[in-house]
Coordinates of C-alpha atoms in Angstrom, one line a residue:
Chain A
M12 CA -5.8 0.1 -12.8
K13 CA -6.5 -2.8 -15.2
I14 CA -4.0 -4.5 -17.5
P15 CA -5.1 -5.8 -20.9
V16 CA -4.0 -9.4 -21.4
S17 CA -4.7 -12.4 -23.5
V18 CA -4.5 -16.2 -22.9
E19 CA -1.3 -17.6 -24.3
S20 CA -1.7 -21.3 -23.5
V21 CA -4.1 -23.6 -21.7
A22 CA -3.1 -27.0 -20.2
M23 CA -5.1 -29.7 -18.4
E24 CA -3.4 -30.1 -15.0
T25 CA -5.7 -32.7 -13.5
N26 CA -9.2 -34.0 -14.4
D27 CA -10.9 -30.8 -13.2
I28 CA -8.1 -28.3 -13.0
K29 CA -6.9 -26.2 -16.0
R30 CA -3.7 -24.1 -16.0
F31 CA -3.8 -20.8 -18.0
R32 CA -0.8 -18.8 -19.1
I33 CA -1.6 -15.1 -19.6
K34 CA 0.4 -12.5 -21.4
H35 CA 0.2 -8.7 -21.8
R36 CA -1.7 -7.9 -24.9
F37 CA 1.1 -5.6 -26.1
N38 CA 3.8 -8.1 -25.1
E39 CA 5.2 -6.0 -22.3
P40 CA 6.3 -8.1 -19.3
L41 CA 3.6 -8.2 -16.6
P42 CA 4.6 -6.6 -13.3
E43 CA 6.9 -8.5 -11.0
I44 CA 5.1 -10.3 -8.2
H45 CA 5.5 -10.7 -4.5
P46 CA 5.4 -14.4 -3.3
G47 CA 1.7 -15.4 -2.6
A48 CA 0.2 -12.8 -5.0
H49 CA -3.2 -13.1 -6.6
I50 CA -4.9 -11.1 -9.4
L51 CA -8.5 -10.3 -10.2
T52 CA -9.5 -11.4 -13.6
Y53 CA -12.2 -9.5 -15.5
L54 CA -13.6 -11.9 -18.1
P55 CA -16.2 -10.5 -20.5
S56 CA -19.4 -12.6 -21.0
N57 CA -22.9 -12.2 -22.3
E58 CA -24.1 -11.5 -18.8
G59 CA -21.5 -8.8 -18.1
V60 CA -18.0 -8.9 -16.8
I61 CA -17.2 -11.8 -14.5
I62 CA -14.7 -10.8 -11.8
R63 CA -12.8 -13.5 -10.0
P64 CA -9.7 -13.6 -7.8
Y65 CA -7.1 -16.3 -8.6
S66 CA -3.6 -16.9 -7.1
L67 CA -0.7 -16.7 -9.4
T68 CA 1.1 -20.0 -9.5
N69 CA 4.0 -18.6 -11.4
R70 CA 5.4 -15.5 -13.1
T71 CA 7.7 -16.7 -15.9
T72 CA 11.1 -15.1 -16.5
D73 CA 9.7 -13.4 -19.7
G74 CA 6.9 -11.8 -17.7
R75 CA 3.9 -14.1 -18.1
Y76 CA 1.4 -15.1 -15.4
E77 CA 0.0 -18.5 -14.7
I78 CA -3.1 -19.4 -12.8
A79 CA -4.8 -22.8 -12.1
I80 CA -8.6 -23.0 -12.0
K81 CA -10.6 -25.9 -10.6
L82 CA -13.9 -26.5 -12.2
V83 CA -16.5 -26.2 -9.5
Q84 CA -19.3 -28.7 -10.3
K85 CA -22.2 -26.4 -9.5
S86 CA -20.5 -23.4 -11.1
R87 CA -22.4 -21.4 -13.8
G88 CA -20.1 -18.4 -13.4
G89 CA -16.3 -18.1 -13.0
S90 CA -14.8 -21.5 -13.2
F91 CA -17.4 -22.7 -15.7
R92 CA -16.6 -19.8 -18.0
W93 CA -12.9 -20.3 -17.7
H94 CA -13.1 -24.0 -18.4
H95 CA -15.6 -23.9 -21.2
S96 CA -15.2 -20.6 -23.1
V97 CA -11.6 -19.5 -22.6
T98 CA -9.1 -20.7 -25.2
V99 CA -5.8 -19.5 -26.5
G100 CA -6.2 -15.9 -27.7
T101 CA -9.1 -15.0 -25.4
E102 CA -8.8 -11.4 -24.4
L103 CA -9.5 -10.2 -20.9
E104 CA -8.3 -7.7 -18.3
I105 CA -6.6 -8.3 -15.0
S106 CA -5.8 -6.2 -11.9
F107 CA -2.3 -5.5 -10.7
P108 CA -1.0 -8.4 -8.5
K109 CA -1.8 -8.1 -4.9
N110 CA -1.3 -10.0 -1.7
I111 CA -3.3 -11.2 1.2
L112 CA -0.8 -13.9 2.1
K113 CA 2.7 -12.5 2.3
P114 CA 5.8 -14.4 3.5
E115 CA 7.3 -12.9 6.6
L116 CA 10.6 -11.4 5.6
L117 CA 12.4 -12.1 8.9
G118 CA 10.6 -15.3 9.9
R119 CA 13.0 -18.0 11.1
H120 CA 11.1 -21.0 9.7
H121 CA 8.1 -21.1 7.3
V122 CA 5.5 -23.9 7.4
F123 CA 2.8 -24.2 4.8
Y124 CA -0.4 -26.1 5.2
A125 CA -2.4 -26.6 2.1
A126 CA -5.5 -28.6 1.2
G127 CA -6.5 -29.3 -2.4
I128 CA -6.5 -26.2 -4.7
G129 CA -5.3 -24.3 -1.6
I130 CA -1.8 -25.1 -2.8
T131 CA -2.0 -22.3 -5.4
P132 CA -0.8 -19.3 -3.5
F133 CA 2.0 -21.3 -1.9
L134 CA 3.8 -22.2 -5.1
T135 CA 5.5 -18.7 -5.5
M136 CA 6.2 -18.7 -1.7
L137 CA 7.9 -22.1 -1.8
H138 CA 9.9 -21.0 -4.7
W139 CA 10.9 -17.8 -2.9
C140 CA 11.9 -19.7 0.3
K141 CA 14.1 -22.1 -1.8
E142 CA 15.7 -19.4 -3.9
T143 CA 16.6 -17.2 -0.9
G144 CA 17.8 -20.1 1.2
R145 CA 15.1 -19.9 3.9
S146 CA 14.1 -22.7 6.2
F147 CA 10.6 -24.1 5.2
E148 CA 8.3 -27.1 4.9
L149 CA 5.1 -27.9 3.2
H150 CA 2.3 -30.2 4.4
Y151 CA -0.2 -30.8 1.6
G152 CA -3.4 -32.8 1.8
A153 CA -5.3 -34.1 -1.2
S154 CA -7.7 -37.0 -1.9
I155 CA -5.6 -39.1 -4.3
K156 CA -2.4 -38.6 -6.2
E157 CA -4.2 -38.0 -9.5
E158 CA -6.2 -35.2 -8.0
C159 CA -3.1 -33.7 -6.4
L160 CA -2.4 -30.4 -8.1
F161 CA 1.3 -29.9 -9.0
Y162 CA 2.2 -33.3 -7.4
G163 CA 5.1 -34.0 -9.9
Y164 CA 6.4 -30.5 -9.7
L165 CA 6.4 -30.4 -5.9
K166 CA 8.0 -33.8 -5.7
E167 CA 10.8 -32.7 -8.0
S168 CA 11.4 -29.2 -6.8
F169 CA 10.8 -29.4 -3.1
K170 CA 11.4 -33.1 -2.4
S171 CA 12.9 -32.9 1.0
E172 CA 10.6 -30.1 2.2
T173 CA 7.3 -31.6 1.1
R174 CA 5.1 -34.1 2.9
F175 CA 1.9 -35.3 1.1
Y176 CA -1.2 -36.7 2.8
F177 CA -3.7 -38.6 0.7
S178 CA -7.1 -39.2 2.4
R179 CA -8.3 -41.8 -0.2
E180 CA -5.2 -43.7 -1.3
R181 CA -4.7 -47.2 0.0
R182 CA -2.7 -45.8 2.9
K183 CA -5.1 -43.2 4.3
E184 CA -3.5 -40.1 5.8
R185 CA -4.6 -36.8 7.1
I186 CA -2.5 -33.9 8.5
D187 CA -2.3 -34.2 12.3
Y188 CA -2.2 -30.4 13.0
Y189 CA -1.5 -30.6 16.7
C190 CA 1.4 -33.0 16.3
S191 CA 2.8 -31.1 13.4
L192 CA 2.4 -27.6 14.9
Q193 CA 4.0 -28.8 18.2
R194 CA 7.3 -29.6 16.5
H195 CA 8.0 -26.2 15.0
P196 CA 10.7 -24.0 16.6
I197 CA 9.8 -20.7 18.2
G198 CA 9.8 -17.9 15.6
T199 CA 8.0 -20.1 13.0
H200 CA 5.4 -18.6 10.8
V201 CA 2.6 -20.8 9.6
Y202 CA 0.6 -20.2 6.4
I203 CA -2.7 -22.0 5.8
C204 CA -4.8 -22.2 2.7
G205 CA -7.8 -24.6 2.0
P206 CA -11.5 -24.9 2.7
P207 CA -12.9 -23.0 5.7
S208 CA -12.9 -25.9 8.1
F209 CA -9.3 -26.8 7.3
I210 CA -8.2 -23.2 8.0
E211 CA -10.3 -22.9 11.2
N212 CA -8.9 -26.2 12.6
I213 CA -5.3 -25.3 12.1
I214 CA -5.8 -21.7 13.4
N215 CA -7.4 -23.1 16.6
A216 CA -4.7 -25.7 17.1
A217 CA -2.0 -23.1 16.6
K218 CA -3.7 -20.6 19.0
N219 CA -4.1 -23.3 21.6
L220 CA -0.4 -24.1 21.3
G221 CA 0.4 -20.5 22.0
Y222 CA 1.4 -19.3 18.5
P223 CA 1.2 -15.5 18.4
R224 CA -1.6 -14.2 16.2
E225 CA 0.8 -12.4 13.9
R226 CA 2.6 -15.6 13.1
I227 CA -0.5 -17.4 11.8
H228 CA -1.3 -16.4 8.1
F229 CA -4.2 -17.7 6.1
E230 CA -6.1 -17.1 3.0
A231 CA -9.6 -18.3 2.7
F232 CA -11.0 -19.3 -0.7
R233 CA -12.2 -15.9 -1.7
S234 CA -15.9 -15.6 -2.1
N235 CA -17.4 -14.7 -5.4
Q236 CA -19.4 -11.8 -3.9
I237 CA -17.7 -9.2 -6.0
K238 CA -20.8 -7.4 -7.4
T239 CA -20.8 -5.2 -10.4
K240 CA -24.6 -4.7 -10.5
T241 CA -26.2 -2.6 -7.8
S242 CA -29.7 -2.5 -6.5
P243 CA -31.7 0.4 -4.9
F244 CA -32.3 0.3 -1.1
K245 CA -33.4 2.6 1.6
V246 CA -31.6 4.2 4.5
K247 CA -33.1 5.4 7.8
I248 CA -31.4 8.3 9.5
E249 CA -33.0 9.3 12.8
K250 CA -36.7 9.3 11.7
K251 CA -36.1 10.0 8.1
C252 CA -36.2 7.3 5.4
V253 CA -34.3 8.1 2.3
P254 CA -34.1 6.1 -0.9
V255 CA -30.7 5.3 -2.5
K256 CA -31.1 4.6 -6.2
E257 CA -29.1 1.9 -8.0
D258 CA -26.7 4.5 -9.5
Q259 CA -26.3 6.5 -6.3
V260 CA -23.6 6.2 -3.7
L261 CA -24.8 5.9 -0.1
L262 CA -22.1 8.4 1.1
D263 CA -23.3 11.0 -1.3
V264 CA -27.0 10.5 -0.4
L265 CA -26.2 10.8 3.3
N266 CA -24.2 14.0 2.8
E267 CA -26.9 15.5 0.5
N268 CA -29.3 14.9 3.4
G269 CA -27.5 17.1 5.8
L270 CA -24.9 14.9 7.3
S271 CA -21.3 15.8 6.8
I272 CA -19.4 12.5 6.8
P273 CA -15.8 13.1 6.0
Y274 CA -14.3 10.9 3.3
S275 CA -11.2 10.6 1.3
C276 CA -10.4 7.7 -1.0
R277 CA -14.0 6.8 -2.1
V278 CA -12.9 3.3 -3.0
G279 CA -13.4 1.5 0.3
Q280 CA -9.7 1.6 1.3
C281 CA -9.0 4.4 3.7
G282 CA -11.8 4.0 6.3
T283 CA -12.4 7.7 6.7
C284 CA -16.2 7.5 6.0
E285 CA -17.0 4.7 8.4
I286 CA -20.5 4.8 9.9
T287 CA -22.3 2.6 12.5
V288 CA -25.1 0.4 11.3
K289 CA -28.0 -0.1 13.7
K290 CA -30.2 -2.4 11.7
G291 CA -30.4 -4.1 8.4
D292 CA -28.2 -6.1 6.1
V293 CA -25.2 -4.5 4.5
L294 CA -23.4 -5.6 1.3
H295 CA -19.9 -4.9 2.2
Q296 CA -17.6 -4.0 -0.7
D297 CA -14.7 -2.4 1.1
S298 CA -11.2 -3.8 1.7
F299 CA -10.7 -2.0 5.0
L300 CA -13.0 -3.3 7.8
T301 CA -12.2 -6.6 9.6
E302 CA -14.9 -9.3 9.6
K303 CA -15.7 -8.4 13.2
E304 CA -16.0 -4.7 12.4
K305 CA -18.4 -5.5 9.5
L306 CA -20.9 -6.6 12.1
S307 CA -21.4 -3.0 13.2
F308 CA -19.8 -0.7 10.8
M309 CA -19.8 0.0 7.1
L310 CA -18.0 2.2 4.5
P311 CA -20.8 4.1 2.6
C312 CA -18.4 5.1 -0.2
V313 CA -18.6 1.6 -1.7
S314 CA -20.9 -0.5 0.5
R315 CA -24.7 -0.7 0.1
G316 CA -27.7 -1.8 2.0
K317 CA -30.2 -4.5 1.3
G318 CA -33.9 -3.5 1.6
L319 CA -33.8 -1.1 4.5
I320 CA -30.8 -0.2 6.7
E321 CA -30.7 2.1 9.7
I322 CA -27.6 4.0 10.6
D323 CA -26.7 5.4 14.0
H324 CA -26.7 9.2 13.7
N325 CA -25.1 9.8 17.0
S326 CA -22.1 7.7 16.4
L327 CA -21.1 9.5 13.2
N328 CA -17.5 10.2 13.2
L329 CA -18.0 13.9 12.7
I330 CA -15.2 16.4 13.2
Chain B
M1 CA 4.1 24.1 -15.6
Y2 CA 4.9 24.2 -12.0
S3 CA 2.4 25.5 -9.5
F4 CA 2.6 25.5 -5.7
P5 CA 0.5 22.6 -4.3
F6 CA -1.9 24.5 -2.1
P7 CA -2.7 22.0 0.7
F8 CA -6.4 22.7 1.5
E9 CA -9.5 21.1 0.0
E10 CA -12.0 23.3 -1.7
G11 CA -14.3 24.9 0.9
Q12 CA -12.3 23.5 3.8
S13 CA -12.5 25.9 6.8
H14 CA -11.2 23.7 9.6
Y15 CA -8.2 21.7 10.5
F16 CA -9.2 18.0 10.1
Y17 CA -8.0 15.0 12.0
K18 CA -8.5 12.5 9.3
N19 CA -6.8 10.3 6.8
N20 CA -6.7 12.7 3.9
A21 CA -5.1 10.4 1.4
V22 CA -6.7 10.2 -2.1
Q23 CA -6.1 7.8 -4.9
M24 CA -3.5 9.2 -7.2
K25 CA -4.5 9.7 -10.8
N26 CA -1.2 10.1 -12.5
R27 CA 0.6 7.4 -10.4
T28 CA 3.9 9.2 -10.0
T29 CA 6.6 9.1 -7.3
V30 CA 8.6 12.2 -8.1
Q31 CA 8.3 15.6 -9.7
I32 CA 11.0 17.8 -11.2
T33 CA 10.4 21.5 -10.4
P34 CA 12.2 24.7 -11.5
N35 CA 14.2 24.5 -8.2
Y36 CA 15.8 21.2 -9.3
L37 CA 19.4 22.3 -9.6
K38 CA 19.3 24.4 -6.4
E39 CA 17.7 21.7 -4.4
M40 CA 20.0 18.9 -5.7
K41 CA 23.0 21.0 -4.7
L42 CA 21.6 21.5 -1.2
K43 CA 20.6 17.9 -0.9
R44 CA 24.1 16.6 -1.9
D45 CA 25.9 19.2 0.3
T46 CA 23.7 18.0 3.3
I47 CA 24.5 14.4 2.6
I48 CA 28.3 15.1 2.4
K49 CA 28.3 17.1 5.6
N50 CA 26.1 14.6 7.7
P51 CA 25.7 11.3 5.9
E52 CA 24.4 9.5 9.1
R53 CA 21.5 12.0 9.3
C54 CA 20.5 11.6 5.7
F55 CA 20.5 7.9 5.0
V56 CA 19.7 4.7 6.9
A57 CA 19.2 1.1 5.8
L58 CA 18.8 -2.1 7.7
D59 CA 20.4 -5.2 6.1
H60 CA 17.2 -6.8 4.9
T61 CA 16.3 -3.7 2.8
Y62 CA 18.7 -4.2 0.0
E63 CA 16.4 -5.9 -2.5
A64 CA 13.6 -3.4 -1.8
Q65 CA 16.1 -0.5 -2.3
W66 CA 16.8 -1.9 -5.7
E67 CA 13.2 -2.2 -6.6
A68 CA 12.5 1.4 -5.5
T69 CA 15.6 2.6 -7.4
L70 CA 14.5 0.9 -10.6
Y71 CA 10.9 2.1 -10.1
I72 CA 12.0 5.7 -9.8
A73 CA 14.6 5.6 -12.6
K74 CA 12.1 4.1 -15.0
E75 CA 9.7 6.8 -14.2
L76 CA 12.3 9.5 -14.7
A77 CA 13.2 8.2 -18.1
L78 CA 9.6 7.8 -19.1
R79 CA 8.2 11.1 -17.9
Y80 CA 11.2 13.3 -18.5
P81 CA 12.8 11.8 -21.6
D82 CA 14.6 15.1 -22.4
T83 CA 16.2 15.1 -19.0
F84 CA 16.9 11.5 -18.2
T85 CA 17.9 8.5 -20.2
M86 CA 18.1 5.0 -18.8
T87 CA 20.1 2.2 -20.4
S88 CA 19.9 -1.4 -19.2
R89 CA 23.1 -3.2 -18.5
K90 CA 24.0 -6.7 -17.5
Y91 CA 24.1 -6.0 -13.8
G92 CA 21.9 -2.9 -13.5
F93 CA 21.6 0.2 -15.6
T94 CA 23.1 3.6 -16.5
L95 CA 21.2 6.8 -15.8
N96 CA 22.1 9.9 -17.8
N97 CA 21.0 13.0 -16.1
H98 CA 21.1 15.8 -18.7
L99 CA 20.2 18.5 -16.2
L100 CA 23.2 17.7 -14.0
K101 CA 25.3 16.5 -17.0
E102 CA 26.1 13.3 -15.2
E103 CA 26.3 9.7 -16.2
V104 CA 25.8 7.3 -13.3
R105 CA 26.1 3.6 -13.3
F106 CA 23.9 1.5 -11.0
D107 CA 25.4 -1.9 -10.6
Y108 CA 23.9 -4.7 -8.4
K109 CA 27.4 -5.7 -7.5
V110 CA 28.8 -2.2 -6.7
N111 CA 26.0 0.0 -5.3
K112 CA 25.4 -1.1 -1.8
E113 CA 23.0 1.8 -1.0
P114 CA 21.1 2.2 -4.3
L115 CA 18.3 4.2 -2.6
N116 CA 20.9 6.8 -1.5
D117 CA 22.3 6.9 -5.0
I118 CA 19.0 7.4 -6.9
G119 CA 17.9 9.9 -4.2
K120 CA 20.7 12.2 -5.4
H121 CA 18.8 12.7 -8.6
V122 CA 15.4 13.6 -7.2
Q123 CA 14.1 16.4 -5.0
E124 CA 12.1 14.0 -2.9
D125 CA 12.9 12.4 0.4
L126 CA 12.6 8.6 -0.1
I127 CA 11.4 6.4 2.7
L128 CA 10.8 2.6 2.6
M129 CA 8.4 1.0 5.0
F130 CA 8.5 -2.8 5.6
Q131 CA 5.6 -4.9 6.8
R132 CA 6.6 -7.3 9.6
E133 CA 4.2 -9.3 11.8
G134 CA 1.3 -7.0 10.9
Q135 CA 3.1 -3.7 11.6
L136 CA 5.0 -1.2 9.5
F137 CA 8.6 -0.3 10.1
L138 CA 10.8 2.4 8.8
D139 CA 13.8 0.3 7.8
A140 CA 15.4 2.4 5.1
G141 CA 15.3 5.9 3.8
Q142 CA 17.0 9.0 2.5
L143 CA 15.9 12.1 4.3
C144 CA 17.5 15.5 3.6
F145 CA 14.5 17.9 3.8
P146 CA 12.7 16.8 7.0
S147 CA 10.2 18.9 8.8
N148 CA 11.8 18.6 12.2
W149 CA 12.3 14.9 12.6
S150 CA 15.3 12.6 12.7
L151 CA 15.8 9.6 10.4
A152 CA 18.7 8.3 12.6
F153 CA 16.4 8.3 15.6
N154 CA 13.5 6.7 13.7
K155 CA 15.6 4.0 12.0
G156 CA 13.9 0.6 12.4
M157 CA 11.0 2.1 14.4
A158 CA 7.4 1.1 14.0
F159 CA 5.0 3.5 12.3
M160 CA 2.8 3.8 15.4
D161 CA 5.8 4.8 17.5
I162 CA 7.1 7.3 15.0
H163 CA 3.8 9.1 15.0
R164 CA 3.2 9.0 18.8
P165 CA 4.2 12.6 19.2
V166 CA 1.6 13.9 16.7
P167 CA -1.2 15.6 18.8
G168 CA -4.6 14.0 18.3
F169 CA -3.2 11.1 16.3
Q170 CA -4.5 8.5 18.8
E171 CA -8.0 10.1 19.0
G172 CA -10.7 7.8 17.6
Q173 CA -7.8 5.3 16.9
L174 CA -6.8 7.5 13.9
D175 CA -3.3 6.0 14.2
R176 CA -4.5 2.4 13.9
R177 CA -6.8 3.3 11.0
I178 CA -4.1 5.0 9.1
E179 CA -1.7 2.1 9.7
R180 CA -4.4 -0.3 8.5
F181 CA -5.0 1.9 5.4
L182 CA -1.3 1.6 4.7
L183 CA -1.3 -2.1 5.2
H184 CA -4.0 -2.4 2.6
L185 CA -2.2 -0.4 0.0
C186 CA -2.0 -2.4 -3.3
P187 CA 0.5 -2.3 -6.1
G188 CA -0.7 -0.2 -9.1
D189 CA -3.0 1.8 -6.8
P190 CA -0.9 4.6 -5.2
F191 CA -2.3 7.3 -3.0
E192 CA -1.2 10.8 -2.2
R193 CA -1.8 13.3 0.6
S194 CA -0.4 16.6 1.6
N195 CA 0.8 17.8 4.9
W196 CA 1.3 21.5 5.7
S197 CA 2.9 23.8 8.2
L198 CA 4.3 27.3 8.5
M199 CA 7.9 28.0 9.0
A200 CA 10.1 31.0 9.8
G201 CA 12.8 31.2 7.2
E202 CA 13.3 29.3 4.0
T203 CA 15.3 26.3 5.1
L204 CA 14.6 22.9 3.5
N205 CA 17.0 20.8 5.5
T206 CA 15.4 21.3 9.0
H207 CA 16.6 18.1 10.7
L208 CA 15.7 17.6 14.3
E209 CA 19.4 17.4 14.9
T210 CA 19.9 21.0 13.9
F211 CA 16.9 22.5 15.7
P212 CA 19.1 24.8 17.8
E213 CA 20.2 26.5 14.5
W214 CA 16.9 27.0 12.7
G215 CA 14.4 26.7 15.6
K216 CA 15.3 30.1 17.0
K217 CA 14.2 31.8 13.8
R218 CA 10.7 31.4 15.1
Y219 CA 11.4 34.1 17.6
S220 CA 12.9 36.6 15.1
V221 CA 9.8 37.2 13.0
T222 CA 8.7 40.8 13.1
E223 CA 5.8 42.8 11.8
D224 CA 8.0 44.0 8.9
T225 CA 9.6 40.7 7.9
V226 CA 6.6 38.3 8.3
G227 CA 5.4 38.5 4.7
N228 CA 8.7 37.5 3.1
Y229 CA 10.2 35.5 6.0
V230 CA 7.3 33.2 7.0
H231 CA 6.6 30.4 4.5
V232 CA 3.9 27.9 3.9
R233 CA 5.6 24.5 3.9
V234 CA 3.8 21.8 2.0
E235 CA 4.8 18.2 1.8
V236 CA 3.4 16.3 -1.1
Q237 CA 3.5 12.7 0.0
K238 CA 3.1 9.7 -2.3
L239 CA 2.5 6.2 -1.3
H240 CA 3.3 3.3 -3.6
R241 CA 3.2 -0.4 -2.8
L242 CA 6.1 -2.0 -4.8
P243 CA 4.9 -5.2 -6.4
K244 CA 7.9 -7.4 -6.0
T245 CA 9.1 -6.8 -2.4
Y246 CA 5.7 -5.5 -1.2
T247 CA 7.6 -2.6 0.5
I248 CA 5.8 0.8 0.7
L249 CA 7.7 3.5 -1.1
F250 CA 6.9 6.8 0.6
T251 CA 8.1 9.9 -1.2
I252 CA 8.0 13.4 0.3
H253 CA 8.4 16.5 -1.9
T254 CA 8.7 19.6 0.2
H255 CA 7.5 22.9 -1.3
L256 CA 7.9 26.4 0.2
L257 CA 6.0 29.6 -0.6
S258 CA 6.3 32.9 1.3
L259 CA 3.1 34.4 2.8
K260 CA 3.6 37.4 0.5
E261 CA 3.5 35.2 -2.6
L262 CA 0.6 33.2 -1.3
S263 CA -1.4 36.3 -0.5
K264 CA -1.4 37.3 -4.2
D265 CA -4.4 35.0 -4.3
L266 CA -6.8 36.5 -1.8
N267 CA -9.0 33.3 -1.7
K268 CA -6.0 31.3 -0.6
A269 CA -4.9 33.9 1.9
N270 CA -8.5 33.9 3.2
Q271 CA -8.6 30.1 3.5
L272 CA -5.3 30.0 5.3
Y273 CA -6.5 32.7 7.7
T274 CA -9.7 30.8 8.4
I275 CA -8.0 27.5 9.1
L276 CA -5.3 29.1 11.3
L277 CA -8.2 30.7 13.4
S278 CA -9.6 27.3 14.3
L279 CA -6.3 25.5 14.5
P280 CA -6.2 23.4 17.7
K281 CA -3.6 24.7 20.2
P282 CA -1.7 21.4 20.4
I283 CA -1.4 21.2 16.6
E284 CA -0.3 24.9 16.5
E285 CA 2.4 24.2 19.0
Y286 CA 3.4 20.9 17.3
K287 CA 3.9 22.8 14.1
G288 CA 5.9 25.5 15.9
I289 CA 3.7 28.3 14.8
T290 CA 2.8 29.7 18.2
P291 CA 5.8 32.1 18.6
Y292 CA 4.9 34.2 15.5
K293 CA 1.2 33.4 14.9
S294 CA 0.0 36.8 15.9
H295 CA 2.3 38.4 13.2
V296 CA 0.9 36.0 10.6
M297 CA -2.7 36.8 11.6
N298 CA -2.1 40.5 11.5
Y299 CA -0.4 40.3 8.2
L300 CA -3.2 38.2 6.6
E301 CA -5.8 40.6 8.1
G302 CA -3.9 43.5 6.5
V303 CA -3.9 41.7 3.1
L304 CA -7.6 40.8 3.3

């Protein structure tokens, strides 16, 4: 379900980061949020609707949402549009708030590692920790103070819990993951957000130090691969090659061709229609399979092939 | 208009081991049916008699209980404005239930078990599942009309452990897949599924704890009584992710219909017959149908 909203205010946060406040178009309060939540924004443009995920940096007490968007230099899509054509009053739609990162309710100590714009999902989590009296700390890396998003706010609100690291100030500092991770007590949950290499390094360090997998939480910068336009492709089942037109769903085509793949949700969420892919590139659109599973499986209710894909007829999860 | 939620999909002729949840179109948690007054009395009597059987809550569930309570109360006032009115107050709200002619105050400072209190106004059982370290746990719930399970026993237990006794549930990692599906549930995008069984008698409050009282009825079904006595028991289950606490609210509405009533629709009788024919033995035993299945089959054959 989508929520109709409009932009209430726009503020320049740093040189290349803008903060937008969004309100319900009929002035209802927007849904309450869980710390770490993000939304999908559906921004109309001449080239169709641009869909992008952004972390909520705040939900105001009167039910407005705030997001911070960094202008990506090469961008011709999401951040470019947001920076150059969105103004007060711009109308768009958003999804319900949802979470990839979630604070662990019964965690004994919470440690946040952020780099750059990776701070955004943590703001609501830090606030939650403080408000509910939880034990926490933030390690936040940026290039220089002026580029450090929410520097003033963090310094004021979480002074004793925050440690900044500036890689291009006079006194150059970077987060020493090993050293930092080693100091946390057993029962600590760590949360990581930043560029892929940042996330990978901290995960590896934590794993090497014996952190249980379930206590390492991370959110990658979400890719912009959410497609609204689809292309035709072909699917090979045993020796038969079947075309799938741009407006057809692979699951339906397979079932029309004599397979009886069970399905349920048809939105890539329940995993019922999973099939094994033998060959070819798959454009995954589901929110069910893990990255590892995507190497060999797909959900044909939402995902599609590129060119020609071959599926394993024998492995079909038939009942 | 109320109609019995027939549990089978169109054209379905077998029992499926699968995740049969579908996206919910009307996004509701509860439903008021013509049995409301009768069932509310039974529910409340059951709670008074055995409160420990009907409500559990771990300490950390309080905030989520409030979120669920507000979520349900708002829905009642919005969807049934003639029946329920909700007035906001400084520390909570007042719910006017015009069917029961009651005015109830919900106060953050007074109500320590809000889920148990709002549950006394809806026919559904209300379960809250919490996500901890990548798993789901039943940490709070009100359960008055269970299909042979114990809330007291399952309190604080992981989803995977709760479902371990279901035959076939581990096949093809169905249990892990369903848990993963639940972990992926998002606010604003609820799902629903139905679960069915047959039962001897017409008892809604079949707790595991009272099995000796109602379980023996399975052996008292006769050729003459089967049509009126055996009921199709359908649980309409709804799954909502609450946006603030990210708890999963799982509501279960149990509906009963006698074989005789169901058989007025021959297509439905026929489909039930076909599915019962192919029902795997372990499932049949798990559902407790075995002792009187032959009577049911003979009855349906007679109808058809």
